[in-house]
PDB file of C-alpha atoms in Angstrom:
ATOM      1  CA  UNK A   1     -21.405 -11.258 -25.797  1.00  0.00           C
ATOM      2  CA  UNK A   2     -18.465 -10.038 -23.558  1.00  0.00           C
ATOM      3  CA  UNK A   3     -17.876 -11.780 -20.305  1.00  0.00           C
ATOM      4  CA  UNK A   4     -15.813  -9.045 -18.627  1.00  0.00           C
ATOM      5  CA  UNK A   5     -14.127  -7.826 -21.735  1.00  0.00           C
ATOM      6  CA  UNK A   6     -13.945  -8.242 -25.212  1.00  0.00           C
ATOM      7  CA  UNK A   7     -10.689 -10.839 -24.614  1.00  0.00           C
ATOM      8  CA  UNK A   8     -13.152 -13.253 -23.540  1.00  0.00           C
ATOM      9  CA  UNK A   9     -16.974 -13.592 -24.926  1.00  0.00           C
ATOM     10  CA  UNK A  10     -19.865 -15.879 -25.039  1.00  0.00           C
ATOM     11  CA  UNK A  11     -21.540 -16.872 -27.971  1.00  0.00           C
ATOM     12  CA  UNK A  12     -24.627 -18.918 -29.114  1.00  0.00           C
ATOM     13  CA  UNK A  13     -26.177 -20.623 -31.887  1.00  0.00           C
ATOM     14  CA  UNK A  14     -29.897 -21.572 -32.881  1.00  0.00           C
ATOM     15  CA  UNK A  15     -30.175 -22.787 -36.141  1.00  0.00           C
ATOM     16  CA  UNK A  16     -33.086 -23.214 -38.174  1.00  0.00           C
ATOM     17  CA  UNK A  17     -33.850 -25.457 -41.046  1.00  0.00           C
ATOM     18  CA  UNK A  18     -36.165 -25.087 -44.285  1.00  0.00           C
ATOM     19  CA  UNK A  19     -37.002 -26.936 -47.005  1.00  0.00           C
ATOM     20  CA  UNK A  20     -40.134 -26.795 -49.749  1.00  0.00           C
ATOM     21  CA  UNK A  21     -39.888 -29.919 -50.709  1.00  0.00           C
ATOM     22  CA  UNK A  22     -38.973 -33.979 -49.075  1.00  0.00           C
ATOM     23  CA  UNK A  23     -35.009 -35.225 -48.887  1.00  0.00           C
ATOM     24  CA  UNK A  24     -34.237 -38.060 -50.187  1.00  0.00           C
ATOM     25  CA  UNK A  25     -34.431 -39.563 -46.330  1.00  0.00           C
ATOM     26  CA  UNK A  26     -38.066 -38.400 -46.647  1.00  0.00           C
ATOM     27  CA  UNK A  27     -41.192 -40.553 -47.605  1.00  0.00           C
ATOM     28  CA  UNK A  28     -42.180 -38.720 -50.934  1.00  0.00           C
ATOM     29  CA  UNK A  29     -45.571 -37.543 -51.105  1.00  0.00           C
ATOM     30  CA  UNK A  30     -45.914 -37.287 -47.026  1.00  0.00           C
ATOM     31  CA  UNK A  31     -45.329 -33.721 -46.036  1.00  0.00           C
ATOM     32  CA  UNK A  32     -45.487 -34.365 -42.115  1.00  0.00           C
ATOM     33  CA  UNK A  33     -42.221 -35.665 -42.639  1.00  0.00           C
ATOM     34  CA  UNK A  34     -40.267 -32.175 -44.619  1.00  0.00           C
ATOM     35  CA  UNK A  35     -37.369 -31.728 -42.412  1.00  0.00           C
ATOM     36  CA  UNK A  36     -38.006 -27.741 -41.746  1.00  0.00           C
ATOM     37  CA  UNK A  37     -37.733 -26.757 -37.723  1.00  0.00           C
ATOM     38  CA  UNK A  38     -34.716 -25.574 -35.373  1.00  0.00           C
ATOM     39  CA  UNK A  39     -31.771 -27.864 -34.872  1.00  0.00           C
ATOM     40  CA  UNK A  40     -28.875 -28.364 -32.667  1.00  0.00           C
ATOM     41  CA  UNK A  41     -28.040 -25.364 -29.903  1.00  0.00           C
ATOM     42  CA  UNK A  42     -24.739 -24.705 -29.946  1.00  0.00           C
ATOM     43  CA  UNK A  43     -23.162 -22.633 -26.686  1.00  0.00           C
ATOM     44  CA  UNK A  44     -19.790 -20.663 -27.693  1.00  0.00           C
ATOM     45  CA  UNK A  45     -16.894 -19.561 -25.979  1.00  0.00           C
ATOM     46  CA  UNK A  46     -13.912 -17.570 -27.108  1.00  0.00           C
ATOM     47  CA  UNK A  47     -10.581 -16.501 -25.421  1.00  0.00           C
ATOM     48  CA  UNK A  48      -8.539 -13.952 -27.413  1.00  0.00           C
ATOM     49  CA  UNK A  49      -5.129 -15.631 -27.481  1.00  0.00           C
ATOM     50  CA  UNK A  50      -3.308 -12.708 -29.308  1.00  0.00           C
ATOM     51  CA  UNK A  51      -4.605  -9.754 -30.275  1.00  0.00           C
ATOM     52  CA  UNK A  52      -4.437  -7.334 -33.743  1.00  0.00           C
ATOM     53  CA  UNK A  53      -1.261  -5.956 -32.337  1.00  0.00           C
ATOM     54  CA  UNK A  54       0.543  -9.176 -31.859  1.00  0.00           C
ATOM     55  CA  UNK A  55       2.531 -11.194 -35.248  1.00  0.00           C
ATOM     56  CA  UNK A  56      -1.323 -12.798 -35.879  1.00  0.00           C
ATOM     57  CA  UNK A  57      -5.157 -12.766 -34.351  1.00  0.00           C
ATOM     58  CA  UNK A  58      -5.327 -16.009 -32.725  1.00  0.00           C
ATOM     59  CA  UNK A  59      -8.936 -16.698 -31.308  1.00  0.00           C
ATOM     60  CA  UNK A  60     -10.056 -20.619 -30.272  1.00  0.00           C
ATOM     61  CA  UNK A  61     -13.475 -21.346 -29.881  1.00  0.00           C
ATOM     62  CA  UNK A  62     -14.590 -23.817 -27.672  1.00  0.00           C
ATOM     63  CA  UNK A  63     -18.663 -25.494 -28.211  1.00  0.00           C
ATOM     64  CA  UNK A  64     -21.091 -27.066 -26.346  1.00  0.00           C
ATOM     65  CA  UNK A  65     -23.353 -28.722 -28.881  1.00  0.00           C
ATOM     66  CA  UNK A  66     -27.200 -29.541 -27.131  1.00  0.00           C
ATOM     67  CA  UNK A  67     -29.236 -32.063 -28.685  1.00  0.00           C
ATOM     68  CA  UNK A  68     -32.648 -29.809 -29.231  1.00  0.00           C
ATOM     69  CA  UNK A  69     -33.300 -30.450 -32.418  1.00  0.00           C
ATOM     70  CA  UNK A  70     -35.433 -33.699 -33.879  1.00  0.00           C
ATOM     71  CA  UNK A  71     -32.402 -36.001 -35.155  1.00  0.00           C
ATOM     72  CA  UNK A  72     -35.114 -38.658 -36.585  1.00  0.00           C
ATOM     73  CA  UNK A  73     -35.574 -35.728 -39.064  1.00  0.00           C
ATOM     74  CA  UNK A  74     -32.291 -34.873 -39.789  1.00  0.00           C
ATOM     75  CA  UNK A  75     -32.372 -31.523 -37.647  1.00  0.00           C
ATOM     76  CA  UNK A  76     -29.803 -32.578 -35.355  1.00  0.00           C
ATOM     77  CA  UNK A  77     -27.125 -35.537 -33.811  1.00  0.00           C
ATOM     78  CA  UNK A  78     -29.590 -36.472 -31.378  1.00  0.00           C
ATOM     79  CA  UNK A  79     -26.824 -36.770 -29.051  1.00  0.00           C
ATOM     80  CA  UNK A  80     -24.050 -34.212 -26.768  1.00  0.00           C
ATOM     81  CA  UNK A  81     -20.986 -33.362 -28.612  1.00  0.00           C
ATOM     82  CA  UNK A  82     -18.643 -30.556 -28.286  1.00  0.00           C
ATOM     83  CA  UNK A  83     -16.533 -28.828 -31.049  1.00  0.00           C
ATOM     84  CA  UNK A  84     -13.282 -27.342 -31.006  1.00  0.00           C
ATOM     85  CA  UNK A  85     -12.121 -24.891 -33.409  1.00  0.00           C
ATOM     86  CA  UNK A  86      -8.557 -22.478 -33.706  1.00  0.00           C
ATOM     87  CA  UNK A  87      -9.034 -19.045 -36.061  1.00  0.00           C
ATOM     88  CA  UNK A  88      -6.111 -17.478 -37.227  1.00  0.00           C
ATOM     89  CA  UNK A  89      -6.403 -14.159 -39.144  1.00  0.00           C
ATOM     90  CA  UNK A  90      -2.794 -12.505 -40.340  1.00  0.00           C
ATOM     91  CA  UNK A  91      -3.054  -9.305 -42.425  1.00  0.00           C
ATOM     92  CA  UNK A  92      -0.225  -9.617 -45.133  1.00  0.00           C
ATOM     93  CA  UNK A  93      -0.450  -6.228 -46.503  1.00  0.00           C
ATOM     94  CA  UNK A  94      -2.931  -3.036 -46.435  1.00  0.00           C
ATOM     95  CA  UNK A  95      -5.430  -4.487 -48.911  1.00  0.00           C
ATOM     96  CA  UNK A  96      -5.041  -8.335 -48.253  1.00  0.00           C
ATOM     97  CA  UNK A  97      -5.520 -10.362 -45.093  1.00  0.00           C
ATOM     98  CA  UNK A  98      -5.848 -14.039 -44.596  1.00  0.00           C
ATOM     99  CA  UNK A  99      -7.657 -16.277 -42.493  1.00  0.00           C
ATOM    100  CA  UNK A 100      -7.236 -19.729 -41.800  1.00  0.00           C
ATOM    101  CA  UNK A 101      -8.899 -22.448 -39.167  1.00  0.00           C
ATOM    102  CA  UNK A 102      -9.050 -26.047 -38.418  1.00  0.00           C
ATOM    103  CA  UNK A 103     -11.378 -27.815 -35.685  1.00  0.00           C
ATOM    104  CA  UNK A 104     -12.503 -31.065 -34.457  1.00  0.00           C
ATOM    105  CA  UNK A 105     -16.181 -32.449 -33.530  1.00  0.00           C
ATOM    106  CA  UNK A 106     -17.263 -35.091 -31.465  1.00  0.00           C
ATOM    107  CA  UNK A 107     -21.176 -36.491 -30.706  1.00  0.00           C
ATOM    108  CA  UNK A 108     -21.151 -39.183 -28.096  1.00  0.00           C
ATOM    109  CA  UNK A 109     -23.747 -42.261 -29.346  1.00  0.00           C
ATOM    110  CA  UNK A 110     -25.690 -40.090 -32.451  1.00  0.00           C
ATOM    111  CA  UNK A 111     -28.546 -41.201 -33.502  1.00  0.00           C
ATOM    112  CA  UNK A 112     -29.464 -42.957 -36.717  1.00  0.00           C
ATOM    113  CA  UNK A 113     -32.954 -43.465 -37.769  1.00  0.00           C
ATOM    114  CA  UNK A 114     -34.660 -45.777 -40.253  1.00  0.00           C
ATOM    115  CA  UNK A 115     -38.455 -45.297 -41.526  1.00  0.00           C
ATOM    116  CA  UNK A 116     -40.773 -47.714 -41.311  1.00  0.00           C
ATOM    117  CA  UNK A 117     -42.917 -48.307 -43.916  1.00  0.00           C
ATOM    118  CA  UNK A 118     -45.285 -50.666 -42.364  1.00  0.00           C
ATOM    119  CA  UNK A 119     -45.386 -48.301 -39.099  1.00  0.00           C
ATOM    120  CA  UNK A 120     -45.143 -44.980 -40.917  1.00  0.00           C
ATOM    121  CA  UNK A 121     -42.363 -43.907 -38.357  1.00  0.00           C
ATOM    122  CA  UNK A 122     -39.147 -43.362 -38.190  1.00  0.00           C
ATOM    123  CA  UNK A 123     -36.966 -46.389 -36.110  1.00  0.00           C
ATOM    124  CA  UNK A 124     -33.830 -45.952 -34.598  1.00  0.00           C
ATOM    125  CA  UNK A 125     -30.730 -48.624 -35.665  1.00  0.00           C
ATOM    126  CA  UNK A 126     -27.557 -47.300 -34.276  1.00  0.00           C
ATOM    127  CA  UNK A 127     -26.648 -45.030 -31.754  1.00  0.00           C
ATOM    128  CA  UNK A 128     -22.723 -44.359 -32.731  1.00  0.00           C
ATOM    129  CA  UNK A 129     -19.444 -42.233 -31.729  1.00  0.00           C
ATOM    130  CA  UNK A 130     -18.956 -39.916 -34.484  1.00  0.00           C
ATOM    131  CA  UNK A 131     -15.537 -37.548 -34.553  1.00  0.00           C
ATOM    132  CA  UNK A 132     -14.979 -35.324 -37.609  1.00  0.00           C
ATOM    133  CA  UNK A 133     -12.950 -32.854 -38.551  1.00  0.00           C
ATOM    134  CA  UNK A 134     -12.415 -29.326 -40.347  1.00  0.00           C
ATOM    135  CA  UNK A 135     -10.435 -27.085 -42.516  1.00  0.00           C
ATOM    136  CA  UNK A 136     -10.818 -23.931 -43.914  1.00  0.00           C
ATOM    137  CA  UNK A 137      -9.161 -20.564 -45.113  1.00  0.00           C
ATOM    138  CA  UNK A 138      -9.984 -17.118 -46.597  1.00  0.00           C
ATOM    139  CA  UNK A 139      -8.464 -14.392 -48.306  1.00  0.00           C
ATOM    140  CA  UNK A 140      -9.490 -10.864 -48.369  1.00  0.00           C
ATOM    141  CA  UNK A 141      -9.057  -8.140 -50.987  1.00  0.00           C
ATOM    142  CA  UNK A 142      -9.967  -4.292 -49.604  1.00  0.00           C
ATOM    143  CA  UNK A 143     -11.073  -2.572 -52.670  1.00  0.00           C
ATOM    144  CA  UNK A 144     -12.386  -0.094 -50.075  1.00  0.00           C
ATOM    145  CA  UNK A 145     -12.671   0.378 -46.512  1.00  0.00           C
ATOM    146  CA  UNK A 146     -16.004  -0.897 -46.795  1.00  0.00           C
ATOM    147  CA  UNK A 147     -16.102  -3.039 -49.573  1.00  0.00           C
ATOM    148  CA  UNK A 148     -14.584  -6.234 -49.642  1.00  0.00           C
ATOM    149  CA  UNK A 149     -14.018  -9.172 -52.719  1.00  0.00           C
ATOM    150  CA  UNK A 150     -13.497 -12.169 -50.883  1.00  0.00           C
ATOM    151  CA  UNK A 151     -12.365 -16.436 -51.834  1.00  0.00           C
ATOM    152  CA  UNK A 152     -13.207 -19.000 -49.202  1.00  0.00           C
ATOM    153  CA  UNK A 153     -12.253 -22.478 -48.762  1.00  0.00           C
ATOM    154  CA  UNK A 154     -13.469 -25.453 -46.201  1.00  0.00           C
ATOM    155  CA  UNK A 155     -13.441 -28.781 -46.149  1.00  0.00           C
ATOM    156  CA  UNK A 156     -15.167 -31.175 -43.349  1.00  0.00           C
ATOM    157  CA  UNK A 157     -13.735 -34.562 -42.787  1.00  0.00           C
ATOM    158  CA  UNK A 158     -17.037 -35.909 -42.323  1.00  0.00           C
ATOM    159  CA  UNK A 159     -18.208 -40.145 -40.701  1.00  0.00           C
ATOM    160  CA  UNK A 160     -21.662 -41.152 -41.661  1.00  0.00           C
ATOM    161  CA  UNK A 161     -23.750 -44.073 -40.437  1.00  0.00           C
ATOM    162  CA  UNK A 162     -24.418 -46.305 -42.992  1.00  0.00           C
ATOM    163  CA  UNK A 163     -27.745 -48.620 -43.047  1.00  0.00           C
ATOM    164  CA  UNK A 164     -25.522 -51.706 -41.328  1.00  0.00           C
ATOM    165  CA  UNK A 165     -24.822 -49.350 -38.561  1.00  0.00           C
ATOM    166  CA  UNK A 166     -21.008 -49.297 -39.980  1.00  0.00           C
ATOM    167  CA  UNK A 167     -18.934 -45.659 -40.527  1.00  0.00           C
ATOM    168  CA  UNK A 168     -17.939 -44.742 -43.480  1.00  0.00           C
ATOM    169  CA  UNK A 169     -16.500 -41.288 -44.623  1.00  0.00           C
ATOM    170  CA  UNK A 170     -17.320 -38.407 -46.638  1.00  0.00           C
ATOM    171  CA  UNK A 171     -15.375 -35.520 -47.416  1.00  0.00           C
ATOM    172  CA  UNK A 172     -16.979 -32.337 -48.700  1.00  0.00           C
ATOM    173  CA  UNK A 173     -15.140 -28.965 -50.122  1.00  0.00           C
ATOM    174  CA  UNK A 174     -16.557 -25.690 -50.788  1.00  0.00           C
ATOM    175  CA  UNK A 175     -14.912 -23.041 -53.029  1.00  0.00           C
ATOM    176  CA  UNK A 176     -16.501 -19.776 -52.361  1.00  0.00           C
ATOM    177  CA  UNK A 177     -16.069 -16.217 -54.020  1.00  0.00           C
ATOM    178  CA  UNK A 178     -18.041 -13.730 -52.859  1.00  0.00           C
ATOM    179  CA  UNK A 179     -18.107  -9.948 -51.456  1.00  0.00           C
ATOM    180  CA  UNK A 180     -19.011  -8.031 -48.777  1.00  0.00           C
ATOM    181  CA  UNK A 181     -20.078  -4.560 -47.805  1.00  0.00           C
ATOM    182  CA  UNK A 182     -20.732  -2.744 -44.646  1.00  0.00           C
ATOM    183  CA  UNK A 183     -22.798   0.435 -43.355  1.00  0.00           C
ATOM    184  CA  UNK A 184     -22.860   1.830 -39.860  1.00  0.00           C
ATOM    185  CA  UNK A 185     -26.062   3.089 -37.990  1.00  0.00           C
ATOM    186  CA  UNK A 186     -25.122   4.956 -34.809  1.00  0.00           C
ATOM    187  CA  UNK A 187     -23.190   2.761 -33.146  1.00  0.00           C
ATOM    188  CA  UNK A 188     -24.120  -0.845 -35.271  1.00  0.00           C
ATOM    189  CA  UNK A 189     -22.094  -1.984 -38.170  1.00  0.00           C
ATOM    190  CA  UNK A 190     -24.572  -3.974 -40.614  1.00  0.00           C
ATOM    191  CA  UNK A 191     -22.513  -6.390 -42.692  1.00  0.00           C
ATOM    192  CA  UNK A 192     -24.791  -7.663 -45.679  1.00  0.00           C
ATOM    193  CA  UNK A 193     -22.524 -10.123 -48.178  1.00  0.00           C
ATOM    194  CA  UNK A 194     -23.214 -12.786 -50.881  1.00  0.00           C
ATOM    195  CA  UNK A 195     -20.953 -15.526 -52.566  1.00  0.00           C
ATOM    196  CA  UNK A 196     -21.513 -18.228 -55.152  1.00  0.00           C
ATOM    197  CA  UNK A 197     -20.263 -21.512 -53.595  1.00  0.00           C
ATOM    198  CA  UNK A 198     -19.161 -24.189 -55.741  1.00  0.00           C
ATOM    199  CA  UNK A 199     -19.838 -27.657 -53.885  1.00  0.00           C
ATOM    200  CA  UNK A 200     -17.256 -31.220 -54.259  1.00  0.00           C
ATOM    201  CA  UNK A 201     -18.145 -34.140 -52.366  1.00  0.00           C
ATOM    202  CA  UNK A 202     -15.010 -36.574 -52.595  1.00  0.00           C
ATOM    203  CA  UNK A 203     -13.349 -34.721 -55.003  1.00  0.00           C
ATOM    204  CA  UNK A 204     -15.685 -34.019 -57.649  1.00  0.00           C
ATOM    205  CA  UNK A 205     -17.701 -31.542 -58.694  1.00  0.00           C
ATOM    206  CA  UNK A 206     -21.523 -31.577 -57.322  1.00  0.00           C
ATOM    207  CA  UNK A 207     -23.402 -28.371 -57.770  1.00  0.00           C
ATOM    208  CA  UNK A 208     -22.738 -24.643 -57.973  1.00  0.00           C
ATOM    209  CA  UNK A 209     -25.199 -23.018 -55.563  1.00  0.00           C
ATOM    210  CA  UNK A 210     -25.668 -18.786 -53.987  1.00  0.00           C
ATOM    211  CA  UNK A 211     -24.990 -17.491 -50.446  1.00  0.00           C
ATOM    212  CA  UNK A 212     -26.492 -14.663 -48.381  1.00  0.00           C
ATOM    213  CA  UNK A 213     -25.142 -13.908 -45.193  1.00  0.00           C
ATOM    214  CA  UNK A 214     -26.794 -10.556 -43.119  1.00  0.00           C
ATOM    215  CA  UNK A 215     -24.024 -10.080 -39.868  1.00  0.00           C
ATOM    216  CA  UNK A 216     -25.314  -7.271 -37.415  1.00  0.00           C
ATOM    217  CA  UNK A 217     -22.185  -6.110 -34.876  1.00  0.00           C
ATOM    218  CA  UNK A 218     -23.174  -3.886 -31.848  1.00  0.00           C
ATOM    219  CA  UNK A 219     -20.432  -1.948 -30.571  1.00  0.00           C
ATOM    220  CA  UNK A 220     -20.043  -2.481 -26.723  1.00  0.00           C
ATOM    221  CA  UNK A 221     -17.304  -0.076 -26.193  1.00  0.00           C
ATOM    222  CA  UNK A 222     -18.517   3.165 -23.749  1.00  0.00           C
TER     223      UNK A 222
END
């Protein structure tokens, strides 16, 4: 959403969780506690450092993270935090361009929640400061115009709560080829794309798994 122009726009983000089946948090057997509803809010905002014309697209992004979802069932921090993230996208020739970003999180006292067996609730334990961090870049072939292979990378630099209310880390890497493909109506530009992400927690290999990603871009422009 532009503010006053498209050098400076405001963006937001509701996600939404769903599972068929109980986590392992999640007292098997007892489906009023499947972890499916809408998390965190997260409140965007983007200045346009340097534009397509300049030696690189530099864009930070600067979030607001609300506490609105349920953090007893894993929907959300249960606690304010805000997020700051720098893109940089640098087109190397006409068919490949790069992207890279880093960024850094922050939740002030989450939440961590315990069930009780004898209550049949969930408790909370800890309430702690949690900072982690963020890496990622992309490359991007143009077999056409509108047609794009793609290979992503990210990593997130990730503190957990552990049961003694004690931090621990985790560190968790995605390797993702994919495509992408997109077809204007009037003036939208629908983006449909797909990848197969391979998943490493700690430097090993987890679980392949498949990703389907619908973007919709109005153009503003008069």
């Amino acid at each position: 959403i532009p503010l006053d122009d498209y050098r400076h726009q405001l963006s937001f983000t509701i996600p939404y969780s769903w599972l068929e089946r109980p986590t392992e948090l999640i007292v098997p057997g007892n489906d009023q506690f499947l972890n499916s509803g809408l998390g965190d809010l997260l409140i965007n905002y983007r200045p346009l450092l340097w534009g397509k014309n300049d030696w690189a697209l530099v864009i930070p992004r600067f979030t607001l993270i609300i506490p609105t979802g349920n953090s007893q069932y894993g929907l959300g921090g249960g606690a304010w935090g805000g997020q700051f993230n720098m893109a940089v996208t640098k087109r190397l020739s006409r068919k490949v361009t790069m992207h890279y970003n880093a960024g850094l999180t922050h939740f002030q006292k989450a939440d961590y929640f315990e069930f009780n067996p004898n209550t049949s609730t969930f408790e909370q334990k800890y309430q702690r400061d949690l900072t982690m961090k963020n890496l990622g870049a992309s490359a991007i072939y143009q077999v056409k115009p509108k047609f794009n292979l793609m290979f992503e990378y990210v990593s997130n630099f990730e503190k957990e709560i552990n049961q003694d209310g004690s931090l621990s880390n985790r560190r968790a890497t995605v390797l993702n080829p994919g495509f992408r493909f997109a077809i204007d109506v009037g003036k939208v530009q629908i983006v449909p794309g797909g990848g197969v992400p391979l998943n490493f927690e700690s430097g090993n290999f987890k679980n392949v798994g498949a990703f389907v990603y619908l973007s919709i871009e109005p153009n503003y422009s008069n």
